[in-house]
Short mmCIF file of C-alpha atoms in Angstrom, two decimals:
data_model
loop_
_atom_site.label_atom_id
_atom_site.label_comp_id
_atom_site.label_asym_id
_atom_site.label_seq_id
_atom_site.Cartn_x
_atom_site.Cartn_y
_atom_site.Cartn_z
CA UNK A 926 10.94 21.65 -35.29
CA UNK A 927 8.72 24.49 -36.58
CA UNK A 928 9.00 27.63 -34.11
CA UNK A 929 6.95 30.47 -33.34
CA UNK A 930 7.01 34.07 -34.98
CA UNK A 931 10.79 34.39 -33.97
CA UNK A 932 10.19 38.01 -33.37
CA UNK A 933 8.08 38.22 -29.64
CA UNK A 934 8.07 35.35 -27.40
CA UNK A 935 4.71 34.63 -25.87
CA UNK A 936 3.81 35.82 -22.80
CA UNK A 937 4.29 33.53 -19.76
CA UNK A 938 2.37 33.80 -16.55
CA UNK A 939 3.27 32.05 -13.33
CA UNK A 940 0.45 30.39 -12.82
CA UNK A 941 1.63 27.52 -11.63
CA UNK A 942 2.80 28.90 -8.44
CA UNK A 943 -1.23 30.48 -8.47
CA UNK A 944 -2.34 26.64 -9.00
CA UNK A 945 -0.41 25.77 -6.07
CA UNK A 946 -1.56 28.56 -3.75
CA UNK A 947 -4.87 28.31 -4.90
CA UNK A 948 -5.17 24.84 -3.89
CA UNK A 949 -3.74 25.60 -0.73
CA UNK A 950 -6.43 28.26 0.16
CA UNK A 951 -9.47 26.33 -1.13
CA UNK A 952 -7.70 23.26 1.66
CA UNK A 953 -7.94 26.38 4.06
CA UNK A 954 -11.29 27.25 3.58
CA UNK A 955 -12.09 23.81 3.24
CA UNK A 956 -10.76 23.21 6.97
CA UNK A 957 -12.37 26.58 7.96
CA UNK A 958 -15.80 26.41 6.57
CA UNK A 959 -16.34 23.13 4.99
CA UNK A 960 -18.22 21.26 7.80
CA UNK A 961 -20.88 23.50 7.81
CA UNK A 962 -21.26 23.29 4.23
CA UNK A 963 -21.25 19.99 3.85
CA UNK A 964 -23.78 19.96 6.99
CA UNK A 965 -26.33 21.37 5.12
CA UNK A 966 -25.68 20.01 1.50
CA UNK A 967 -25.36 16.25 2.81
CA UNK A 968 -29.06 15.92 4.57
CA UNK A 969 -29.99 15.26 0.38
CA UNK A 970 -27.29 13.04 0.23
CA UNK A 971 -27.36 11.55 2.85
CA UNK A 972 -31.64 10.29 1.05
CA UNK A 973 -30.29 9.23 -1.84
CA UNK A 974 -27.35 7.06 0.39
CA UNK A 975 -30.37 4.55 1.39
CA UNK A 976 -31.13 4.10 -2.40
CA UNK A 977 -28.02 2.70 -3.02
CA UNK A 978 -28.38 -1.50 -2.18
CA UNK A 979 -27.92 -2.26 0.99
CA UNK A 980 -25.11 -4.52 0.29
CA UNK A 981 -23.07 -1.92 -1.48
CA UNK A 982 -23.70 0.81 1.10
CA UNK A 983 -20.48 -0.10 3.02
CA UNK A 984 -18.60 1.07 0.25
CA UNK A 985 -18.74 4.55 0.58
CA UNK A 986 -17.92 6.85 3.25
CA UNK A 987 -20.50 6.77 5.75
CA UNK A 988 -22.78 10.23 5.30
CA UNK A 989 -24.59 9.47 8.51
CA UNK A 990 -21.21 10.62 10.01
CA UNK A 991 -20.35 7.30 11.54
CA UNK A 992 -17.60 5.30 11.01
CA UNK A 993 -17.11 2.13 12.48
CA UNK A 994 -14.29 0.65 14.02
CA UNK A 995 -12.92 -2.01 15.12
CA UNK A 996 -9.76 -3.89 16.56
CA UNK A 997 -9.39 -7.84 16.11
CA UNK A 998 -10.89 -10.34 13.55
CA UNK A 999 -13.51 -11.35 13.83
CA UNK A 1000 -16.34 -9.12 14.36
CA UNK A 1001 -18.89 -10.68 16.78
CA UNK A 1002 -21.84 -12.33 15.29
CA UNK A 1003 -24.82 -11.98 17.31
CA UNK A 1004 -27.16 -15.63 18.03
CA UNK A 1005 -29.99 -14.63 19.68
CA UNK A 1006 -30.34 -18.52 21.24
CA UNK A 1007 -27.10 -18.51 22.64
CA UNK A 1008 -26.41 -15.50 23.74
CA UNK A 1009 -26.01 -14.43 27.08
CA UNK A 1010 -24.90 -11.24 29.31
CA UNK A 1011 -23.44 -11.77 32.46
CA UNK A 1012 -22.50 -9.94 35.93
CA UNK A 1013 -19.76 -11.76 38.12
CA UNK A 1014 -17.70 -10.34 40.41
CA UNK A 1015 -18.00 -8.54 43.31
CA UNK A 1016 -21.79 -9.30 43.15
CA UNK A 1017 -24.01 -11.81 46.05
CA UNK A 1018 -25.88 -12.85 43.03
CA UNK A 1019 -23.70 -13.08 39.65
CA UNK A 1020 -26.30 -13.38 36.72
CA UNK A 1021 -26.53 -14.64 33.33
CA UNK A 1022 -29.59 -13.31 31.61
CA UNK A 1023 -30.48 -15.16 28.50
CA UNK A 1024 -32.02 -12.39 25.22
CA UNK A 1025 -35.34 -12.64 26.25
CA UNK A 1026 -34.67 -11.22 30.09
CA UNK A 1027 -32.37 -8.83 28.73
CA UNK A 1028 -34.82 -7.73 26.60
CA UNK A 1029 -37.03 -7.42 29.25
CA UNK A 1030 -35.65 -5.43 31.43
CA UNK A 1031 -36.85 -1.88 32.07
CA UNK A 1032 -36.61 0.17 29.03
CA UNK A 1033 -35.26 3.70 28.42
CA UNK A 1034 -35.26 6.05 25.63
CA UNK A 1035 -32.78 8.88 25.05
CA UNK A 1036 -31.47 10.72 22.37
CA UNK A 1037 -27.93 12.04 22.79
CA UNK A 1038 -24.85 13.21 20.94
CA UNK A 1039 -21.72 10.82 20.49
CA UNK A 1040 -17.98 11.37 20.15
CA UNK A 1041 -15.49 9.72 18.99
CA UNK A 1042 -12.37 10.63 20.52
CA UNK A 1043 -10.39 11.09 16.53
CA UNK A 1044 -12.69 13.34 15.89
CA UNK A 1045 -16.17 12.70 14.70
CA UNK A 1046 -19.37 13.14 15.81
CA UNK A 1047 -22.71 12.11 15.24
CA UNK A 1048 -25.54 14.16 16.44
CA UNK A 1049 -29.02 13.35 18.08
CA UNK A 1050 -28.39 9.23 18.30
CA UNK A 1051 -31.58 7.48 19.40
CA UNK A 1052 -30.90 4.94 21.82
CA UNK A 1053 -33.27 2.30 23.81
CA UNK A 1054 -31.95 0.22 26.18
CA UNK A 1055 -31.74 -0.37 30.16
CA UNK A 1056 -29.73 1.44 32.82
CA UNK A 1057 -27.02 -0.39 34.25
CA UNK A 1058 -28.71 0.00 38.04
CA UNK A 1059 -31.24 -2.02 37.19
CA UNK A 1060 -28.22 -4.75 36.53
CA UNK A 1061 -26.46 -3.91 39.67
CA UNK A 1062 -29.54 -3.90 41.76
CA UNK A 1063 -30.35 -7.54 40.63
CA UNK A 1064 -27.07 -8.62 41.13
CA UNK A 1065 -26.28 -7.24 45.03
CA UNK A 1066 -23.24 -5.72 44.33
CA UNK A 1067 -20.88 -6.19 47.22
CA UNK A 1068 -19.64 -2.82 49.74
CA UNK A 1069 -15.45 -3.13 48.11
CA UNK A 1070 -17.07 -2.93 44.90
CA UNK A 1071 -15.49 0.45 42.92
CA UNK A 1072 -15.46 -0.22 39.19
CA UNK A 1073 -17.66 -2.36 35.94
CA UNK A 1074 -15.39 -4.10 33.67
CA UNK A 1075 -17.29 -3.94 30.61
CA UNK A 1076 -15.86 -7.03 28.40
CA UNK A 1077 -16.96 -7.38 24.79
CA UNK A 1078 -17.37 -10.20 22.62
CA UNK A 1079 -14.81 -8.81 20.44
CA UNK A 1080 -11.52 -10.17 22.43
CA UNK A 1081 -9.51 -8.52 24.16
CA UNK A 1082 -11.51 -5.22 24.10
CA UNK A 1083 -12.59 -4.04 27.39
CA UNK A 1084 -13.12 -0.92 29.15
CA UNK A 1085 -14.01 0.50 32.61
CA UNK A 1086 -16.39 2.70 34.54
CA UNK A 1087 -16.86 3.84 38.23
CA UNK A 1088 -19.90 2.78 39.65
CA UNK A 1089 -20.46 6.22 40.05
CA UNK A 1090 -19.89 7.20 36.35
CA UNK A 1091 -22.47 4.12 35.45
CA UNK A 1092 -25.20 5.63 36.73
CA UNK A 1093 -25.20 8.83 35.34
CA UNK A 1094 -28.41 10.03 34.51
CA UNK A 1095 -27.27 9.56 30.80
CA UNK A 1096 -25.22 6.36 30.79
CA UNK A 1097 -27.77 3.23 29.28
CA UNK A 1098 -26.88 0.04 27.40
CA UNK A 1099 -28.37 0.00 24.04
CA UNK A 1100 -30.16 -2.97 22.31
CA UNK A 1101 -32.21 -0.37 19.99
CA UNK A 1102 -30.98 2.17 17.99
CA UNK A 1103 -32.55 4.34 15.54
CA UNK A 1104 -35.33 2.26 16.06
CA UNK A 1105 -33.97 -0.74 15.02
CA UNK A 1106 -31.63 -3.75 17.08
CA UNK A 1107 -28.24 -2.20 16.53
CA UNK A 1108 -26.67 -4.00 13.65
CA UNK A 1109 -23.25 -6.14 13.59
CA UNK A 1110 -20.92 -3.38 12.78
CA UNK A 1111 -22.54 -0.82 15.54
CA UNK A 1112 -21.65 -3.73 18.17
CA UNK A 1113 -24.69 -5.79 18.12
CA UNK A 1114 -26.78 -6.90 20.39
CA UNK A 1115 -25.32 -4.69 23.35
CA UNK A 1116 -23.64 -1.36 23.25
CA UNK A 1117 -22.67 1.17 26.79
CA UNK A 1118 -23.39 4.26 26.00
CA UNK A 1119 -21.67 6.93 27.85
CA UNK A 1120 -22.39 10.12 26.07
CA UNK A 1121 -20.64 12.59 27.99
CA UNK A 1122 -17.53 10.67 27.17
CA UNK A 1123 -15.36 9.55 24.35
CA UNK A 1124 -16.97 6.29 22.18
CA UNK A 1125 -13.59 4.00 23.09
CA UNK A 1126 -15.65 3.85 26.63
CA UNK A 1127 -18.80 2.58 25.20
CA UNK A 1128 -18.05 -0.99 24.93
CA UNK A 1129 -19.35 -2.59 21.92
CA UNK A 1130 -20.24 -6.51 21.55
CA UNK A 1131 -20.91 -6.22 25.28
CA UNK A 1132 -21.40 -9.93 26.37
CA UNK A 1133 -20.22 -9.57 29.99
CA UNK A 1134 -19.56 -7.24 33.14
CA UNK A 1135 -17.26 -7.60 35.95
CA UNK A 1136 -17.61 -6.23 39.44
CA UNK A 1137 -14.16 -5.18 40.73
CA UNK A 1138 -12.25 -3.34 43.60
CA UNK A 1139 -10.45 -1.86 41.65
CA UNK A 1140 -9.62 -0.15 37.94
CA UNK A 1141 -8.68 -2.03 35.18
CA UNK A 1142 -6.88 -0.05 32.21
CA UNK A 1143 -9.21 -0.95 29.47
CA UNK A 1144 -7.72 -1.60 25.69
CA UNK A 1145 -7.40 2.06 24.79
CA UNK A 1146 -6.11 3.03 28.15
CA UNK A 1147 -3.53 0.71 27.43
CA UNK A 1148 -2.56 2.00 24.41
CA UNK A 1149 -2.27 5.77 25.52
CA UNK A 1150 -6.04 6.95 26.03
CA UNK A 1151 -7.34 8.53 29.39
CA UNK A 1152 -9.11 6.52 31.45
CA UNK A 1153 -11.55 9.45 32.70
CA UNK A 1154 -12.23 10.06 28.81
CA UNK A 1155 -14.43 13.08 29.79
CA UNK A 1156 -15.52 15.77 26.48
CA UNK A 1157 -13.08 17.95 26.13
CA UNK A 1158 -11.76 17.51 29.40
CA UNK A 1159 -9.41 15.05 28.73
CA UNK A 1160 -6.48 13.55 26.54
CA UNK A 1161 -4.92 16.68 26.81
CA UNK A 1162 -7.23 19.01 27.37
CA UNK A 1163 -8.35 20.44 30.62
CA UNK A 1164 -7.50 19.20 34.19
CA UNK B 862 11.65 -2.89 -31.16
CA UNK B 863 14.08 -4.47 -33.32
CA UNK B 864 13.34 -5.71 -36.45
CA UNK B 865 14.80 -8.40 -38.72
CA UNK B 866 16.22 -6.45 -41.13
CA UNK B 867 19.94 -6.76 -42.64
CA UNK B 868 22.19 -4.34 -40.16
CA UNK B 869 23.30 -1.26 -42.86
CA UNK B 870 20.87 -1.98 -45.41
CA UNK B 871 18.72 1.20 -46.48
CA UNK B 872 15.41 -0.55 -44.79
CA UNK B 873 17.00 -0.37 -41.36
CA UNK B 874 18.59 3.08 -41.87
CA UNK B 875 14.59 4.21 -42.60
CA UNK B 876 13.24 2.26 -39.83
CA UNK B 877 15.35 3.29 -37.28
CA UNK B 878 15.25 7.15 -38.17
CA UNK B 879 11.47 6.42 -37.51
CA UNK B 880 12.10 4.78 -34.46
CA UNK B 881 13.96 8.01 -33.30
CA UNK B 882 13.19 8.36 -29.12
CA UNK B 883 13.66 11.40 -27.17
CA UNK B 884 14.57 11.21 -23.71
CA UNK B 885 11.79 13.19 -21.41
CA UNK B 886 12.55 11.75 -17.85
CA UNK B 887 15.39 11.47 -16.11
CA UNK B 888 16.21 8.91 -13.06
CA UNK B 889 15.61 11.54 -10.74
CA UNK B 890 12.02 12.57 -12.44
CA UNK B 891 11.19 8.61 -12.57
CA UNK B 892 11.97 7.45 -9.16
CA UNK B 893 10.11 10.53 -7.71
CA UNK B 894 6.56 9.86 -9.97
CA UNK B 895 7.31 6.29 -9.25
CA UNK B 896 7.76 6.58 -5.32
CA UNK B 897 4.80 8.92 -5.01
CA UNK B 898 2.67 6.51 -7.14
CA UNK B 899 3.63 3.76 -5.14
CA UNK B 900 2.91 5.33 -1.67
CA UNK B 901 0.08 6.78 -2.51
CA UNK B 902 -1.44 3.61 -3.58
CA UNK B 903 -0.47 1.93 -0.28
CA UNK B 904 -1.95 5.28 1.34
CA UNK B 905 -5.16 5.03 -0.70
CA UNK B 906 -5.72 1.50 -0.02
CA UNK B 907 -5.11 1.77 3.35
CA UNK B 908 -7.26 5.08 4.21
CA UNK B 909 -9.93 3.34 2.40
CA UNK B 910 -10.01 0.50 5.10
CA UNK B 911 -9.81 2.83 7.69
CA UNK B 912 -12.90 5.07 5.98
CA UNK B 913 -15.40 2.56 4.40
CA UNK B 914 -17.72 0.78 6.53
CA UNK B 915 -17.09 -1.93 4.48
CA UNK B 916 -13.52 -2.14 4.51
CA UNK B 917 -13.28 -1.66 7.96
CA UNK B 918 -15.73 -4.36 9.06
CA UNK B 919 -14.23 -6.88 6.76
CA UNK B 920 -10.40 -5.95 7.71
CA UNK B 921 -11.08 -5.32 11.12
CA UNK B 922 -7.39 -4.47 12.40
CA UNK B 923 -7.61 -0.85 12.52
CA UNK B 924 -4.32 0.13 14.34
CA UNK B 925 -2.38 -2.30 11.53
CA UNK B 926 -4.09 -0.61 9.14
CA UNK B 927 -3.00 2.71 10.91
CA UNK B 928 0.61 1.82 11.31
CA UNK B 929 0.08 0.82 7.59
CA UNK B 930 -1.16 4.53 6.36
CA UNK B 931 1.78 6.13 8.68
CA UNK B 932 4.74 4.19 7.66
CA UNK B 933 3.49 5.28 3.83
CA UNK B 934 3.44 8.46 4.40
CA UNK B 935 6.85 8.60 6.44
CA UNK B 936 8.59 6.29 3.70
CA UNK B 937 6.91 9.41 0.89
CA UNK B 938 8.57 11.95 3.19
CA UNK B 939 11.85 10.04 2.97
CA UNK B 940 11.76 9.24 -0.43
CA UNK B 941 11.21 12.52 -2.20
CA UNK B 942 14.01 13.65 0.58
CA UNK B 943 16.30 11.47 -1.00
CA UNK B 944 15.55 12.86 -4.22
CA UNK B 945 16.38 16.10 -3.34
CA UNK B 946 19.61 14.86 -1.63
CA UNK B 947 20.62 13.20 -4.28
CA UNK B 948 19.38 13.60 -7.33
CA UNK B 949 19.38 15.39 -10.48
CA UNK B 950 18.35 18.64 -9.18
CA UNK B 951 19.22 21.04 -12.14
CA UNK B 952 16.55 18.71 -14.17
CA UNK B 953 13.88 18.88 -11.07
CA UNK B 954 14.32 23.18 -11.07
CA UNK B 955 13.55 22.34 -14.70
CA UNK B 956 10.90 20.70 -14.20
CA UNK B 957 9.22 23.16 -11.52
CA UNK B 958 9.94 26.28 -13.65
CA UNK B 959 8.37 24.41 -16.61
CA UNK B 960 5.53 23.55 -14.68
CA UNK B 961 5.54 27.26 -13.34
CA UNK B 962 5.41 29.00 -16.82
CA UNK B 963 2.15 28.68 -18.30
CA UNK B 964 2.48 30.23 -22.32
CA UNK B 965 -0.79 31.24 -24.50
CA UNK B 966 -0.94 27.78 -25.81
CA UNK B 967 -1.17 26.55 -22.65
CA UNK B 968 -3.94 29.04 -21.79
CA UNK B 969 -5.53 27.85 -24.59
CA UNK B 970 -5.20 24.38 -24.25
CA UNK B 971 -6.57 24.30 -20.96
CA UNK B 972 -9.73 26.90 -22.45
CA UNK B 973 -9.70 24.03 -25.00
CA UNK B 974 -9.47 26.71 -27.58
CA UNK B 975 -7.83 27.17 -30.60
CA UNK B 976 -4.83 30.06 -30.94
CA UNK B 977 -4.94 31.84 -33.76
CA UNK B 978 -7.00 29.29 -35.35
CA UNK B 979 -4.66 26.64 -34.85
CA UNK B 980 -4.74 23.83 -32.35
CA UNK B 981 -2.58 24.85 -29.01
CA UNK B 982 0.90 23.63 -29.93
CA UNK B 983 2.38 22.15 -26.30
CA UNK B 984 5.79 22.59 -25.26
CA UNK B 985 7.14 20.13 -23.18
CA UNK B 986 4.17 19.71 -20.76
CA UNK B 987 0.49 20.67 -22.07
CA UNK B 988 -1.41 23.21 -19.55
CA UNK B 989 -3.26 19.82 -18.07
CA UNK B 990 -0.03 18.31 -17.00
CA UNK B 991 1.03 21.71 -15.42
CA UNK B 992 -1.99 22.26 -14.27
CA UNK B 993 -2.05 18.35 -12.73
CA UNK B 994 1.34 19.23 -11.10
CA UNK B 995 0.46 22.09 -9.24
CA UNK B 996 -2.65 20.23 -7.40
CA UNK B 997 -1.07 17.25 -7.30
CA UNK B 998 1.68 18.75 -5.09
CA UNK B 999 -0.25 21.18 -3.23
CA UNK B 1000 -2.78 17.91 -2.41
CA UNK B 1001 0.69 16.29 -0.87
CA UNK B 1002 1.22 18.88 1.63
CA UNK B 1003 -2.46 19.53 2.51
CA UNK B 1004 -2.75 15.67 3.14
CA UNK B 1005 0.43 16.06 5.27
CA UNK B 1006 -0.24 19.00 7.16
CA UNK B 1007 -3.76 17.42 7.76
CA UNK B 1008 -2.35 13.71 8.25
CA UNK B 1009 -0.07 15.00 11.06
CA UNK B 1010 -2.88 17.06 12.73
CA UNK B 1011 -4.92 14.23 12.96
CA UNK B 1012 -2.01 11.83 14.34
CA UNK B 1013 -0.87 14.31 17.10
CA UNK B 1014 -4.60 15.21 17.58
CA UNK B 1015 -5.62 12.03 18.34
CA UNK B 1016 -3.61 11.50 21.42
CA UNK B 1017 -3.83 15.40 22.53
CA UNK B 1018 -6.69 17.26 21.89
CA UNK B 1019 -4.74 20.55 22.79
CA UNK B 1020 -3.28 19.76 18.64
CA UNK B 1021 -6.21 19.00 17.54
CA UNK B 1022 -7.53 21.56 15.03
CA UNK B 1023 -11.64 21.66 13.73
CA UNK B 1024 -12.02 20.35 10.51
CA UNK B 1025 -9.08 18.29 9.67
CA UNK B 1026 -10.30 15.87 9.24
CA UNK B 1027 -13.38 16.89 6.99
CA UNK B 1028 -10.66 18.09 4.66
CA UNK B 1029 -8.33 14.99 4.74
CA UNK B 1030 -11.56 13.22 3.69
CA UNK B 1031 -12.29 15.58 0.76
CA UNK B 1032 -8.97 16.01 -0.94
CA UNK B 1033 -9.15 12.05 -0.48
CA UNK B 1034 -11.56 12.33 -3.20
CA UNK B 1035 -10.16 14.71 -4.96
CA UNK B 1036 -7.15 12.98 -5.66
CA UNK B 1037 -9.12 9.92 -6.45
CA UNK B 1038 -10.80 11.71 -9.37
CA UNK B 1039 -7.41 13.24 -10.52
CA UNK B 1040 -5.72 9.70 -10.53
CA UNK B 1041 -8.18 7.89 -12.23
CA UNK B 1042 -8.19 10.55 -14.87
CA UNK B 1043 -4.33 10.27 -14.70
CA UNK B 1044 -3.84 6.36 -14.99
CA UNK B 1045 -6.47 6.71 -17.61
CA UNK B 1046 -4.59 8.70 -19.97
CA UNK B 1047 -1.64 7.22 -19.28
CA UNK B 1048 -2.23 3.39 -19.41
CA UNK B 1049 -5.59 3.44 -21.47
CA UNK B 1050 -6.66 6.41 -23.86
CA UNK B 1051 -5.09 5.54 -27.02
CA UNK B 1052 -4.39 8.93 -28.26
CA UNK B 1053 -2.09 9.19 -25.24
CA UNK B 1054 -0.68 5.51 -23.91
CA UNK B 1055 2.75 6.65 -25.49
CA UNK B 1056 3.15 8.91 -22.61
CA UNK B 1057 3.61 6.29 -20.30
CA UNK B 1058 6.90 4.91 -21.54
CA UNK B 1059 8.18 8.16 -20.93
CA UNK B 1060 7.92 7.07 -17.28
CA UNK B 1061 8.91 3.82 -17.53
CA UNK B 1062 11.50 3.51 -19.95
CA UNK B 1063 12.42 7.28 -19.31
CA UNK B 1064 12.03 7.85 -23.52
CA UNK B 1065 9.24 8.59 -25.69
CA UNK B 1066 8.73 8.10 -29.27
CA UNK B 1067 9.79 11.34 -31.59
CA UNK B 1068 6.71 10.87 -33.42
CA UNK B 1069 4.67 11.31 -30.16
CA UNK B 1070 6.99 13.96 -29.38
CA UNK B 1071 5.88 16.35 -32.10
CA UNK B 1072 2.45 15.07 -32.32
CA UNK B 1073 1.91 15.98 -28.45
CA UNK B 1074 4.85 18.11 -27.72
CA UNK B 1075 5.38 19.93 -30.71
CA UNK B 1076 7.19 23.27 -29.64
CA UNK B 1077 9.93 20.89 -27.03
CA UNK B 1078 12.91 21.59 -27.81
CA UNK B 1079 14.81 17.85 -27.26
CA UNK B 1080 17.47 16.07 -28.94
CA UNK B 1081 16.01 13.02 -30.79
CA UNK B 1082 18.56 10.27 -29.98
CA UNK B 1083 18.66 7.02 -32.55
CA UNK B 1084 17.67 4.12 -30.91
CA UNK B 1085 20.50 1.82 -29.58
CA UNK B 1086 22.12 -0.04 -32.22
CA UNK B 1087 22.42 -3.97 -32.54
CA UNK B 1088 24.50 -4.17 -35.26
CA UNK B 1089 27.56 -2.31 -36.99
CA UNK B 1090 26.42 1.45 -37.97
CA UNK B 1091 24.69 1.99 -41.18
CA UNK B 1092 27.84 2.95 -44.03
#
């Protein structure tokens, strides 16, 4: 094979090894400084997301900032004629309020952050929905009772409250969000919303409540979480 | 390929000087690209379910799909360990000091210039595949220094380290773009689909050789013969 002028070899940089660290720095400053970035450069984006057909927006990442998860096929389908919320349990009156009385109950509007415990946020969520004393009040709940079993339509996810974390000032469960009925994948038609914890405590699919005496590890306790899933007080932070 | 000509005659003695292959990858060089390729694709498929809305409604399983993504990434881990246990490692130094040493033709080739009013004449790797190297591999341990962040993070906040996960997401992308651009040169541009049997087969043609690779110095090696040797 033809060679070069024989005489100097060409000059060889390593930059290779500068590739490599270079890459490694912009992952740096990526980790460092990116979010904020993006923050700002993804409110355009995040317009020209709702241009793409509705049917096709599932397929890319999510620039409202939420992702959606869930645990076991299948995801609840909401019927409006056949649906029904109910509160048993430790309760003189257990109820079963068809979608019209739910949607009739006293309505609340609040705007609050949410967390997921991996790791994402999304900021300023609009919720509408009722506050869970409203429930309780109807119901008679009994003197023992301690905790609300919040069981979803989604089997066998379930979590739990006090009675006294329910009715935090903050704590709702939402039919409406972002002005419009919360959609399949957000956990339609009901949704707790506990914003000053982690989102594995806000029960989607919610289709029933028990009253109990006691705790009941819910499916993420089971699996590791805290049950107190307080902000950045828990799951090995804080106390 | 072989060819039904008379073993010995003058034909086959031409045909199979053209048919001259020179061996570019070794076992060790294969089963590394090949691992990687093969867990990143189970690692792409399955971050994607995890990540699109889509994907995640329609799965639905996400701590399968999690288990999924982790075994991946531990069977990569083990994998490339065994290579380095094992294998060739005189021909992967090679490798990483070729991939090191960028030349003026590779300078040029990745300006897209001409050198002294010639085309860039590669050596054994071009400047793109050098340059592919170095953020493919630095893209490895960013995903794994950022993979195992978010695993530890997610059960213990007190790991847990801002932005993470913004950056897993990103260099998700990144290598997206970079393997579509590699799987299309490799399996699909015609100028350059002779590559790939250098992968596969572990031998590339000697006419792609010195149309691609001009200044690599390798042995061309006559095909395997069928019949007795040419008189």
């Amino acid at each position: 094979m033809a060679e070069d002028s024989p005489d100097v070899p060409p000059p060889e940089r390593r930059l290779g090894r500068a590739a490599f660290l270079g890459v490694i720095g912009l992952g740096i400053a990526t980790t460092a400084y990116g979010q904020q970035v993006w923050g700002e450069a993804s409110k355009p984006l995040a317009a020209a997301q709702k241009a793409i057909p509705t049917d096709l927006q599932g397929f890319v990442p999510s620039l409202s900032g939420w992702q959606i998860y869930s645990v076991a096929p299948p995801m609840p389908t909401f019927d409006a004629a056949s649906f029904r919320l109910t509160v048993e349990g430790a309760v003189s009156n257990p109820l079963s309020l068809d979608w019209q009385q739910v949607l009739s109950l006293p309505a609340v509007d609040q705007i609050s952050d949410f967390h997921c415990v991996t790791g994402w946020s999304v900021s300023k969520v609009h919720w509408r929905g009722f506050r869970i004393q409203t429930l309780l009040a109807q119901a008679g709940v009994s003197a023992q009772a301690t905790h609300l079993q919040f069981v979803s339509l989604e089997h066998p996810y379930t979590d739990t409250l006090t009675i006294a974390q329910a009715r935090l000032p903050d704590v709702l469960v939402a039919h409406t969000m972002e002005a419009a009925p919360i959609t399949r994948d957000h956990g339609a038609p009901l949704r707790v919303v506990i914003p000053q914890m982690y989102g594995y405590k806000g029960v989607k699919w919610l289709g029933g409540i028990r009253v109990l005496d006691r705790s009941s590890p819910g499916y993420w306790e089971q699996r590791g979480y805290d049950e107190n899933a307080w902000l950045g007080r828990s799951n090995g932070l804080g106390d | 390929m072989a060819l039904a000509t008379e073993p010995g005659s003058t034909a086959s003695r031409r045909r199979i000087q053209v048919e001259a292959r020179v061996p570019r990858f070794g076992r060790t060089e294969r089963f590394i690209h090949w691992w990687q390729a093969g867990a990143f694709g189970i690692l792409l498929f399955s971050g994607l379910a995890l990540w699109l809305p889509a994907l995640a409604t329609a799965i639905n399983r996400r701590l399968l799909v999690k288990d999924i993504h982790l075994v991946a990434s531990l069977a990569l881990l083990a994998g490339l360990l065994l290579a380095v246990l094992v294998g060739d490692r005189r021909a992967m130094a090679r490798t990483a000091r070729e991939m090191d040493l960028y030349d003026e033709h590779d300078r040029a080739y990745l300006r897209h210039r001409k050198l002294n009013g010639q085309p860039p004449r590669p050596a054994r790797f071009n400047g793109g595949q050098k340059l592919n190297a170095a953020i493919v591999s630095a893209s490895w341990v960013l995903f794994g220094v950022s993979g195992l962040d978010l695993y530890l993070g997610e059960r213990d906040h007190a790991f847990r380290v801002e932005g993470m996960l913004f950056m897993h997401d990103v260099l998700t992308l990144g290598m997206v773009v970079i393997v579509c651009g590699h799987i299309w040169m490799a399996a699909l541009r015609t100028a350059t689909v002779g590559a790939l049997e250098g992968m596969t087969t572990g031998s590339v043609s000697a006419a792609y050789a010195r149309e691609h690779h001009p200044r690599w110095q390798a042995e061309e090696q006559d095909p395997p013969r069928t019949g007795p040797p040419p008189s």
